[in-house]
Coordinates of C-alpha atoms (C1' of nucleotides) in Angstrom, one line a residue:
Chain A
M1458 CA -133.3 -68.7 38.5
K1459 CA -134.5 -67.0 41.6
S1460 CA -132.8 -67.6 44.9
Y1461 CA -134.6 -68.5 48.0
G1462 CA -132.1 -66.5 49.9
Q1463 CA -131.4 -69.3 52.3
F1464 CA -128.1 -70.9 53.0
C1465 CA -129.6 -74.4 53.1
G1466 CA -129.2 -77.6 51.1
V1467 CA -132.9 -78.0 50.5
A1468 CA -133.2 -74.5 49.1
R1469 CA -130.1 -75.1 46.9
A1470 CA -131.6 -78.3 45.6
L1471 CA -134.9 -76.6 44.9
E1472 CA -133.1 -73.8 43.0
M1473 CA -131.6 -76.5 40.8
V1474 CA -134.5 -78.9 40.2
G1475 CA -137.5 -77.3 42.0
E1476 CA -138.9 -75.4 39.0
R1477 CA -141.9 -76.6 37.2
W1478 CA -141.2 -79.7 34.9
A1479 CA -137.6 -80.0 36.0
L1480 CA -138.0 -83.2 38.0
L1481 CA -140.1 -84.8 35.4
I1482 CA -137.4 -84.2 32.9
V1483 CA -135.0 -85.8 35.4
R1484 CA -137.4 -88.7 35.8
D1485 CA -137.4 -89.4 32.1
L1486 CA -133.6 -89.0 31.9
L1487 CA -133.2 -91.5 34.8
V1488 CA -134.5 -94.2 32.4
G1489 CA -131.7 -93.3 29.9
P1490 CA -130.3 -90.6 27.7
K1491 CA -132.8 -88.9 25.5
R1492 CA -133.1 -86.6 22.6
Y1493 CA -134.9 -83.4 22.7
T1494 CA -137.8 -84.7 20.7
D1495 CA -138.0 -87.9 22.9
L1496 CA -138.3 -85.7 25.9
K1497 CA -141.0 -83.7 24.3
T1498 CA -142.9 -86.8 23.4
G1499 CA -142.7 -88.1 26.9
L1500 CA -143.8 -84.8 28.3
P1501 CA -146.6 -83.9 25.9
R1502 CA -147.8 -80.9 27.8
I1503 CA -144.5 -79.1 28.3
P1504 CA -144.1 -76.1 26.1
T1505 CA -141.1 -76.4 23.9
N1506 CA -139.5 -73.2 25.1
V1507 CA -139.9 -74.3 28.7
L1508 CA -138.2 -77.6 27.9
A1509 CA -135.4 -75.7 26.2
T1510 CA -135.0 -73.4 29.2
R1511 CA -135.1 -76.2 31.7
L1512 CA -132.5 -78.2 29.9
K1513 CA -130.2 -75.1 29.9
E1514 CA -130.8 -74.6 33.6
L1515 CA -130.2 -78.2 34.4
E1516 CA -127.1 -78.2 32.3
A1517 CA -125.8 -75.0 34.1
A1518 CA -126.5 -76.7 37.4
G1519 CA -124.4 -79.7 36.4
V1520 CA -127.4 -82.1 36.5
V1521 CA -127.6 -82.7 32.8
V1522 CA -125.1 -82.8 30.0
R1523 CA -125.8 -82.1 26.4
R1524 CA -123.8 -84.4 24.2
V1525 CA -123.5 -84.7 20.5
L1526 CA -123.4 -88.4 19.6
P1527 CA -120.4 -89.5 17.7
R1528 CA -120.6 -90.2 13.9
P1529 CA -122.5 -91.3 12.1
A1530 CA -125.5 -90.6 14.4
G1531 CA -124.5 -87.0 15.0
S1532 CA -127.6 -86.3 17.0
V1533 CA -127.9 -84.5 20.3
V1534 CA -128.7 -86.3 23.5
Y1535 CA -129.2 -85.1 27.0
E1536 CA -128.1 -87.3 29.8
L1537 CA -127.8 -87.1 33.5
T1538 CA -124.4 -86.4 35.0
E1539 CA -123.2 -88.4 38.0
F1540 CA -124.5 -85.6 40.2
G1541 CA -127.9 -85.8 38.4
Q1542 CA -128.0 -89.6 38.8
E1543 CA -127.9 -89.1 42.5
L1544 CA -131.4 -87.8 42.3
E1545 CA -132.7 -91.3 41.5
G1546 CA -133.6 -92.1 45.1
I1547 CA -135.4 -88.8 45.6
V1548 CA -137.4 -89.2 42.4
L1549 CA -138.3 -92.8 43.3
A1550 CA -139.3 -91.7 46.8
L1551 CA -141.4 -88.9 45.4
G1552 CA -143.1 -91.4 43.1
R1553 CA -143.9 -93.7 46.0
W1554 CA -145.3 -90.9 48.0
G1555 CA -147.3 -89.4 45.2
A1556 CA -148.6 -92.8 44.1
Q1557 CA -150.7 -92.9 47.3
R1558 CA -152.8 -90.1 45.8
L1559 CA -152.8 -91.4 42.3
G1560 CA -156.5 -92.2 42.4
A1561 CA -158.2 -92.9 39.1
F1562 CA -156.9 -92.2 35.7
G1563 CA -157.9 -88.6 35.3
E1564 CA -159.4 -87.3 32.0
G1565 CA -156.8 -85.9 29.7
E1566 CA -154.1 -87.7 31.7
I1567 CA -151.7 -90.0 29.9
A1568 CA -149.2 -92.6 31.0
T1569 CA -145.9 -92.8 29.3
A1570 CA -143.5 -95.6 29.0
D1571 CA -141.0 -93.7 31.1
S1572 CA -143.4 -92.9 33.9
L1573 CA -144.6 -96.5 34.1
I1574 CA -141.0 -97.7 34.2
M1575 CA -140.2 -95.3 37.0
A1576 CA -143.4 -96.4 38.7
L1577 CA -142.3 -100.0 38.6
R1578 CA -138.8 -99.1 39.8
S1579 CA -140.0 -97.0 42.6
T1580 CA -142.5 -99.6 44.0
F1581 CA -140.2 -102.6 43.4
D1582 CA -139.8 -104.6 46.6
P1583 CA -136.8 -106.9 46.4
D1584 CA -137.8 -108.7 49.6
A1585 CA -141.1 -109.7 48.0
V1586 CA -139.3 -111.4 45.1
A1587 CA -137.8 -114.1 47.3
G1588 CA -135.6 -115.6 44.7
R1589 CA -138.2 -116.0 42.1
S1590 CA -137.8 -115.0 38.4
A1591 CA -140.5 -113.6 36.3
T1592 CA -141.0 -111.6 33.2
Y1593 CA -144.0 -109.3 32.9
E1594 CA -145.4 -107.2 30.1
L1595 CA -147.6 -104.4 31.1
R1596 CA -150.0 -102.7 28.7
F1597 CA -151.7 -99.4 29.5
G1598 CA -153.6 -98.3 26.4
D1599 CA -150.9 -98.1 23.7
V1600 CA -148.0 -97.9 26.2
V1601 CA -146.2 -101.2 26.6
I1602 CA -143.3 -101.9 28.9
S1603 CA -141.6 -105.1 30.1
A1604 CA -140.2 -105.9 33.5
Q1605 CA -137.8 -108.7 34.0
I1606 CA -137.0 -110.0 37.5
E1607 CA -134.0 -112.1 38.1
N1608 CA -131.7 -112.6 41.1
G1609 CA -133.8 -110.2 43.0
E1610 CA -133.1 -107.4 40.5
L1611 CA -135.5 -105.6 38.3
A1612 CA -134.7 -104.7 34.7
T1613 CA -137.2 -102.6 32.8
D1614 CA -137.6 -101.8 29.2
A1615 CA -139.9 -99.9 26.9
G1616 CA -141.8 -102.0 24.5
S1617 CA -142.6 -105.7 24.4
T1618 CA -140.1 -108.5 24.7
G1619 CA -142.5 -110.9 23.1
K1620 CA -141.9 -113.6 25.7
A1621 CA -143.3 -112.4 29.0
D1622 CA -144.6 -115.0 31.4
L1623 CA -147.6 -112.9 32.0
V1624 CA -149.1 -110.1 30.0
I1625 CA -151.1 -107.6 32.1
E1626 CA -153.3 -105.3 30.2
A1627 CA -154.9 -102.6 32.3
F1628 CA -158.1 -100.8 31.4
G1629 CA -158.6 -99.1 34.7
P1630 CA -156.6 -98.2 37.8
L1631 CA -154.4 -100.9 39.3
T1632 CA -153.8 -98.9 42.4
P1633 CA -156.4 -100.7 44.6
L1634 CA -154.8 -104.0 43.8
L1635 CA -151.3 -102.8 44.4
A1636 CA -152.4 -101.2 47.7
G1637 CA -153.9 -104.5 48.8
E1638 CA -157.3 -103.2 49.0
I1639 CA -158.9 -105.7 46.5
T1640 CA -157.7 -109.1 45.3
A1641 CA -156.4 -110.0 41.8
A1642 CA -159.6 -111.9 41.2
E1643 CA -161.7 -108.8 42.0
V1644 CA -159.8 -106.5 39.8
V1645 CA -160.1 -109.0 36.9
A1646 CA -163.8 -109.5 37.6
Q1647 CA -164.3 -105.7 37.5
G1648 CA -162.9 -105.8 34.0
N1649 CA -160.1 -103.5 34.8
V1650 CA -157.4 -106.0 34.0
Q1651 CA -157.1 -108.7 31.4
L1652 CA -154.4 -111.4 31.6
S1653 CA -152.8 -113.5 29.0
A1654 CA -149.8 -115.7 28.9
M1655 CA -147.6 -117.2 26.2
D1656 CA -148.1 -120.7 27.4
D1657 CA -151.7 -121.7 27.9
R1658 CA -151.7 -121.6 31.6
S1659 CA -154.9 -121.8 33.5
A1660 CA -156.9 -118.8 34.7
A1661 CA -156.1 -119.6 38.3
K1662 CA -152.4 -119.6 37.5
K1663 CA -152.6 -116.3 35.7
L1664 CA -154.5 -114.8 38.7
A1665 CA -151.8 -116.1 41.0
G1666 CA -149.2 -114.5 38.8
L1667 CA -151.0 -111.2 39.1
E1668 CA -151.1 -111.6 42.9
D1669 CA -147.3 -112.1 42.8
F1670 CA -147.0 -109.0 40.7
A1671 CA -149.0 -106.9 43.2
A1672 CA -146.8 -108.2 46.0
I1673 CA -143.6 -107.3 44.1
F1674 CA -144.8 -103.8 43.3
P1675 CA -146.7 -102.7 46.3
I1676 CA -148.0 -99.3 47.1
R1677 CA -149.1 -98.1 50.5
P1678 CA -152.7 -97.3 51.0
L1679 CA -153.4 -93.7 52.1
P1680 CA -153.1 -93.1 55.8
A1681 CA -155.9 -91.4 57.5
A1682 CA -155.4 -87.6 57.9
S1683 CA -153.8 -87.0 61.3
Chain B
M1188 CA -152.9 -76.0 40.9
K1189 CA -152.1 -77.0 37.4
S1190 CA -151.9 -80.7 36.4
Y1191 CA -149.0 -82.2 34.6
G1192 CA -151.5 -84.4 32.8
Q1193 CA -149.5 -87.5 33.7
F1194 CA -150.8 -90.5 35.5
C1195 CA -147.7 -90.8 37.5
G1196 CA -146.7 -90.7 41.2
V1197 CA -143.9 -88.3 40.6
A1198 CA -146.2 -85.9 38.8
R1199 CA -148.8 -86.2 41.5
A1200 CA -146.3 -85.5 44.2
L1201 CA -145.1 -82.4 42.3
E1202 CA -148.6 -81.2 41.9
M1203 CA -148.9 -81.4 45.7
V1204 CA -145.6 -80.1 46.9
G1205 CA -143.8 -79.1 43.7
E1206 CA -144.6 -75.4 43.7
R1207 CA -142.4 -72.7 44.7
W1208 CA -141.8 -72.5 48.5
A1209 CA -143.9 -75.5 49.3
L1210 CA -141.1 -77.9 50.2
L1211 CA -139.4 -75.1 52.3
I1212 CA -142.6 -74.8 54.3
V1213 CA -142.6 -78.5 54.7
R1214 CA -139.0 -78.4 55.8
D1215 CA -139.8 -76.0 58.6
L1216 CA -142.9 -77.9 59.6
L1217 CA -140.8 -81.1 59.9
V1218 CA -139.1 -79.4 62.8
G1219 CA -142.4 -79.0 64.5
P1220 CA -145.8 -77.3 64.3
K1221 CA -145.6 -73.6 63.6
R1222 CA -147.7 -70.5 63.6
Y1223 CA -148.2 -68.4 60.5
T1224 CA -145.9 -65.8 61.8
D1225 CA -143.2 -68.2 62.7
L1226 CA -143.3 -69.6 59.2
K1227 CA -143.0 -66.1 57.8
T1228 CA -140.1 -65.4 60.0
G1229 CA -138.3 -68.6 59.0
L1230 CA -139.0 -67.8 55.3
P1231 CA -138.3 -64.1 55.2
R1232 CA -138.5 -63.8 51.4
I1233 CA -141.8 -65.5 51.0
P1234 CA -144.6 -63.1 50.1
T1235 CA -147.4 -63.3 52.6
N1236 CA -150.0 -64.1 50.0
V1237 CA -147.9 -66.9 48.6
L1238 CA -147.5 -68.4 52.1
A1239 CA -151.3 -68.2 52.7
T1240 CA -151.9 -69.8 49.2
R1241 CA -149.4 -72.6 49.8
L1242 CA -150.8 -73.4 53.2
K1243 CA -154.3 -73.8 51.7
E1244 CA -153.0 -75.9 48.9
L1245 CA -151.0 -78.1 51.3
E1246 CA -154.0 -78.4 53.5
A1247 CA -156.2 -79.4 50.6
A1248 CA -153.6 -82.0 49.5
G1249 CA -153.7 -83.4 53.0
V1250 CA -150.1 -82.6 53.7
V1251 CA -150.8 -79.9 56.4
V1252 CA -153.6 -79.4 58.9
R1253 CA -154.6 -76.0 60.3
R1254 CA -155.4 -76.4 64.0
V1255 CA -156.6 -74.0 66.6
L1256 CA -154.8 -74.6 69.8
P1257 CA -157.0 -75.4 72.8
R1258 CA -157.5 -72.7 75.4
P1259 CA -156.0 -70.7 76.8
A1260 CA -153.5 -70.3 73.9
G1261 CA -156.2 -70.1 71.2
S1262 CA -153.7 -69.5 68.5
V1263 CA -153.5 -71.1 65.1
V1264 CA -150.8 -73.6 64.2
Y1265 CA -150.0 -75.5 61.1
E1266 CA -148.6 -79.0 61.4
L1267 CA -147.9 -81.9 59.1
T1268 CA -150.3 -84.7 58.8
E1269 CA -149.0 -88.3 58.9
F1270 CA -149.0 -88.1 55.2
G1271 CA -146.9 -85.0 55.2
Q1272 CA -144.5 -86.4 57.8
E1273 CA -143.7 -89.1 55.2
L1274 CA -141.9 -86.4 53.2
E1275 CA -139.1 -86.2 55.8
G1276 CA -136.9 -88.7 54.0
I1277 CA -137.3 -86.9 50.7
V1278 CA -136.5 -83.4 52.2
L1279 CA -133.5 -84.7 54.1
A1280 CA -132.2 -86.4 50.8
L1281 CA -132.8 -83.2 48.9
G1282 CA -130.9 -81.3 51.6
R1283 CA -127.9 -83.7 51.3
W1284 CA -128.0 -83.5 47.6
G1285 CA -128.2 -79.7 47.5
A1286 CA -125.6 -79.3 50.3
Q1287 CA -123.0 -80.5 47.8
R1288 CA -123.5 -77.2 45.9
L1289 CA -123.9 -75.0 49.0
G1290 CA -120.7 -73.2 48.4
A1291 CA -120.1 -70.1 50.3
F1292 CA -122.6 -68.1 52.2
G1293 CA -124.0 -65.9 49.4
E1294 CA -124.7 -62.3 50.0
G1295 CA -128.2 -61.6 51.2
E1296 CA -128.5 -65.2 52.2
I1297 CA -129.6 -66.2 55.6
A1298 CA -129.5 -69.3 57.7
T1299 CA -132.4 -70.0 60.0
A1300 CA -132.6 -72.2 63.0
D1301 CA -134.9 -74.6 61.1
S1302 CA -132.7 -74.8 58.1
L1303 CA -129.7 -75.6 60.3
I1304 CA -131.6 -78.2 62.2
M1305 CA -132.7 -79.9 59.1
A1306 CA -129.1 -79.7 57.7
L1307 CA -127.9 -81.5 60.9
R1308 CA -130.6 -84.1 60.6
S1309 CA -129.9 -84.7 57.0
T1310 CA -126.2 -85.2 57.3
F1311 CA -126.3 -87.1 60.6
D1312 CA -124.5 -90.4 60.2
P1313 CA -125.4 -92.8 63.1
D1314 CA -122.6 -95.1 62.1
A1315 CA -120.0 -92.4 62.8
V1316 CA -121.2 -91.9 66.3
A1317 CA -120.1 -95.3 67.5
G1318 CA -121.8 -95.2 70.9
R1319 CA -120.4 -91.8 71.9
S1320 CA -122.5 -89.1 73.5
A1321 CA -122.0 -85.4 72.9
T1322 CA -123.8 -82.2 73.0
Y1323 CA -123.0 -79.4 70.6
E1324 CA -124.0 -75.9 70.3
L1325 CA -123.8 -74.3 66.9
R1326 CA -123.8 -70.6 66.3
F1327 CA -124.2 -69.0 62.9
G1328 CA -124.5 -65.3 63.3
D1329 CA -127.4 -64.8 65.7
V1330 CA -128.8 -68.2 65.0
V1331 CA -128.2 -70.7 67.7
I1332 CA -129.1 -74.4 67.8
S1333 CA -128.2 -77.3 69.9
A1334 CA -127.6 -80.9 69.0
Q1335 CA -127.6 -83.7 71.4
I1336 CA -126.3 -87.2 70.5
E1337 CA -127.1 -90.1 72.7
N1338 CA -127.6 -93.8 72.0
G1339 CA -126.8 -93.2 68.4
E1340 CA -129.8 -90.8 68.1
L1341 CA -129.8 -87.2 67.3
A1342 CA -132.0 -84.7 69.1
T1343 CA -132.0 -81.1 67.9
D1344 CA -133.3 -77.9 69.4
A1345 CA -133.5 -74.3 68.6
G1346 CA -131.6 -72.0 70.9
S1347 CA -128.9 -72.8 73.5
T1348 CA -129.0 -75.4 76.1
G1349 CA -126.3 -73.7 78.1
K1350 CA -124.4 -76.9 78.7
A1351 CA -122.9 -78.1 75.5
D1352 CA -119.7 -80.0 75.5
L1353 CA -118.5 -77.9 72.6
V1354 CA -119.7 -74.6 71.3
I1355 CA -119.0 -74.1 67.6
E1356 CA -119.2 -70.6 66.4
A1357 CA -119.0 -70.3 62.6
F1358 CA -118.0 -67.1 60.8
G1359 CA -117.5 -68.7 57.4
P1360 CA -118.5 -71.8 55.5
L1361 CA -118.1 -75.1 57.3
T1362 CA -118.7 -77.1 54.2
P1363 CA -115.1 -77.8 53.3
L1364 CA -114.5 -79.2 56.7
L1365 CA -117.7 -81.4 56.6
A1366 CA -116.7 -82.6 53.1
G1367 CA -113.3 -83.6 54.4
E1368 CA -111.4 -81.2 52.2
I1369 CA -109.7 -79.4 55.1
T1370 CA -109.0 -80.4 58.7
A1371 CA -110.4 -78.9 61.8
A1372 CA -107.1 -77.2 62.6
E1373 CA -107.2 -75.5 59.2
V1374 CA -110.7 -74.2 59.4
V1375 CA -109.9 -72.8 62.8
A1376 CA -106.7 -71.3 61.6
Q1377 CA -108.6 -69.7 58.7
G1378 CA -110.7 -67.9 61.3
N1379 CA -113.9 -69.5 60.0
V1380 CA -114.6 -71.3 63.3
Q1381 CA -114.1 -70.4 66.9
L1382 CA -114.5 -73.1 69.6
S1383 CA -115.3 -72.9 73.2
A1384 CA -116.2 -75.3 75.9
M1385 CA -117.9 -75.2 79.3
D1386 CA -115.1 -77.0 81.0
D1387 CA -111.7 -75.6 80.2
R1388 CA -110.5 -78.3 77.9
S1389 CA -107.3 -77.8 75.9
A1390 CA -107.3 -76.4 72.4
A1391 CA -106.3 -79.8 71.1
K1392 CA -109.3 -81.5 72.8
K1393 CA -111.6 -78.8 71.3
L1394 CA -110.1 -79.5 67.8
A1395 CA -110.6 -83.2 68.3
G1396 CA -114.2 -82.5 69.2
L1397 CA -114.6 -80.5 66.0
E1398 CA -113.2 -83.4 64.0
D1399 CA -115.7 -85.7 65.7
F1400 CA -118.4 -83.3 64.8
A1401 CA -117.3 -83.2 61.1
A1402 CA -117.3 -87.0 61.1
I1403 CA -120.8 -87.2 62.5
F1404 CA -122.3 -84.7 60.1
P1405 CA -120.4 -85.4 56.9
I1406 CA -121.3 -84.1 53.4
R1407 CA -120.1 -85.5 50.3
P1408 CA -117.7 -83.5 48.1
L1409 CA -118.9 -82.7 44.7
P1410 CA -118.3 -85.4 42.1
A1411 CA -116.7 -84.4 38.8
A1412 CA -119.1 -83.7 36.0
S1413 CA -119.6 -86.8 34.0
Chain C
dC130 C1' -149.4 -58.4 68.2
dT131 C1' -151.2 -62.4 65.1
dG132 C1' -153.3 -64.0 60.8
dG133 C1' -154.1 -63.0 57.1
dA134 C1' -156.5 -60.1 52.7
dT135 C1' -155.8 -56.7 48.9
dC136 C1' -153.4 -54.2 45.3
dC137 C1' -150.2 -53.7 41.6
dC138 C1' -146.4 -54.9 38.9
dT139 C1' -143.4 -58.1 36.8
dC140 C1' -141.9 -62.1 35.0
dA141 C1' -142.3 -67.0 34.2
dC142 C1' -145.2 -70.1 32.2
dG143 C1' -148.2 -71.8 28.4
dA144 C1' -149.7 -72.0 23.5
dT145 C1' -148.6 -71.4 19.0
dA146 C1' -145.9 -70.3 15.0
dC147 C1' -141.8 -70.5 12.7
dT148 C1' -136.7 -71.6 11.3
dG149 C1' -131.7 -73.7 10.4
Chain D
dC1118 C1' -134.8 -82.8 14.5
dA1119 C1' -133.8 -79.3 17.7
dG1120 C1' -134.7 -75.8 19.0
dT1121 C1' -136.0 -69.9 18.7
dA1122 C1' -139.5 -66.1 18.4
dT1123 C1' -143.7 -64.1 19.7
dC1124 C1' -147.4 -63.0 22.6
dG1125 C1' -151.1 -63.5 26.1
dT1126 C1' -152.1 -64.9 30.8
dG1127 C1' -151.6 -66.0 35.5
dA1128 C1' -148.7 -66.9 39.3
dG1129 C1' -145.1 -64.9 42.1
dG1130 C1' -142.9 -60.8 44.4
dG1131 C1' -143.4 -56.7 47.3
dA1132 C1' -145.9 -53.4 49.9
dT1133 C1' -149.7 -52.1 52.3
dC1134 C1' -153.9 -52.6 54.8
dC1135 C1' -157.3 -54.7 57.9
dA1136 C1' -159.8 -57.6 61.5
dG1137 C1' -159.6 -60.1 65.8

DNA sequence: CTGGATCCCTCACGATACTG
DNA sequence: CAGTATCGTGAGGGATCCAG
């Protein structure tokens, strides 16, 4: 834990969560408490010793607590402290900022349930909901998450609920759609998205549902370099 | 520039600005464009090769642009792109978060004009101003900055303006005062702060001015570990 | 003087294997 | 499941040197 030698809040923050992998661990823990192995599964490229080291450092910084679950579970979970929870806004803002440069799905890159959940949370625009309710199921390869919108609030969950109004299966990048660069019809025509619904609604209705989705979870297009 | 292998905005963001020193460079550039040597002075502990590497990486990521000033200056400055400017909220939030753990001025630690300016900007609470106007001068060792508050807006500047309503010279940590843990009178009594004013206002008025200052630039006390 | 490039050394990170 | 142990590599730290 090397100091930056500056008496400065930003420097202190970076000493606590600025090291490699640290904020990605926080990102996953923002979704909920996790066991060591769950963290490792959600962050496949992290070396196990680095994960162990980061968890100790985050614990020492008061960001994370290691807790042994009461009987009969008896397992170990890591969860954010209240102090650690305060990072949520920062992580969401970083996610929004970085999403502008997401580009295409790189080779060897993966999407995890937690990263998708945080992506939805970070781009969620309550103003775009306008009192509607909706339940979406999002499929990215074998990762499936659900998003439920009610009373202008977003609830996310890993896995399928089995009763989404609209199931959005993505085969390619959704970012052009979310950035408003192309329409729902276009992204479907490109074969990057396939829609299905529990009820047998028409294709036009499903497209409209996808347009709604894009409006609720918008990302900003990249500004021109200044 | 190693990838985290995740198709995720947070991961992308960390690939761009997550490496050591990167966000501190951004912090200084948020104050204004800077020359290589200015950056090096503001970040005394950064190795010169790391600064050069980071600047190239940030430029490649579109966060920073290297610009040669027009004649007759002809010097090189680095400045944030529009995209880089968008990090302001994140850096300020990180500063607020980290300020809770600032503690005492560590040995070997320094405060720079830029870090103080960003600290003021990050803790500035427009609601606490309530229409007042004020000009402060802050002295931390040999670092001097000025803050001018007008129309609910904050303007900061390195160096002295020479006509501050209140000059606050700090010899010890101000954080307990800003966190509301002690009063202005107490921090002055402890010898951690010395006040002076252009006009010869009374000690009580100066103390009241310091209380105002603490209300305008509040930091939150540390929450108990959950 | 500014704006770096170069060298060397160390330690953190990454990959893999292994254990209570 | 929840880590520790080991080891190679490359990035960071620190000093020095160089061109404009």
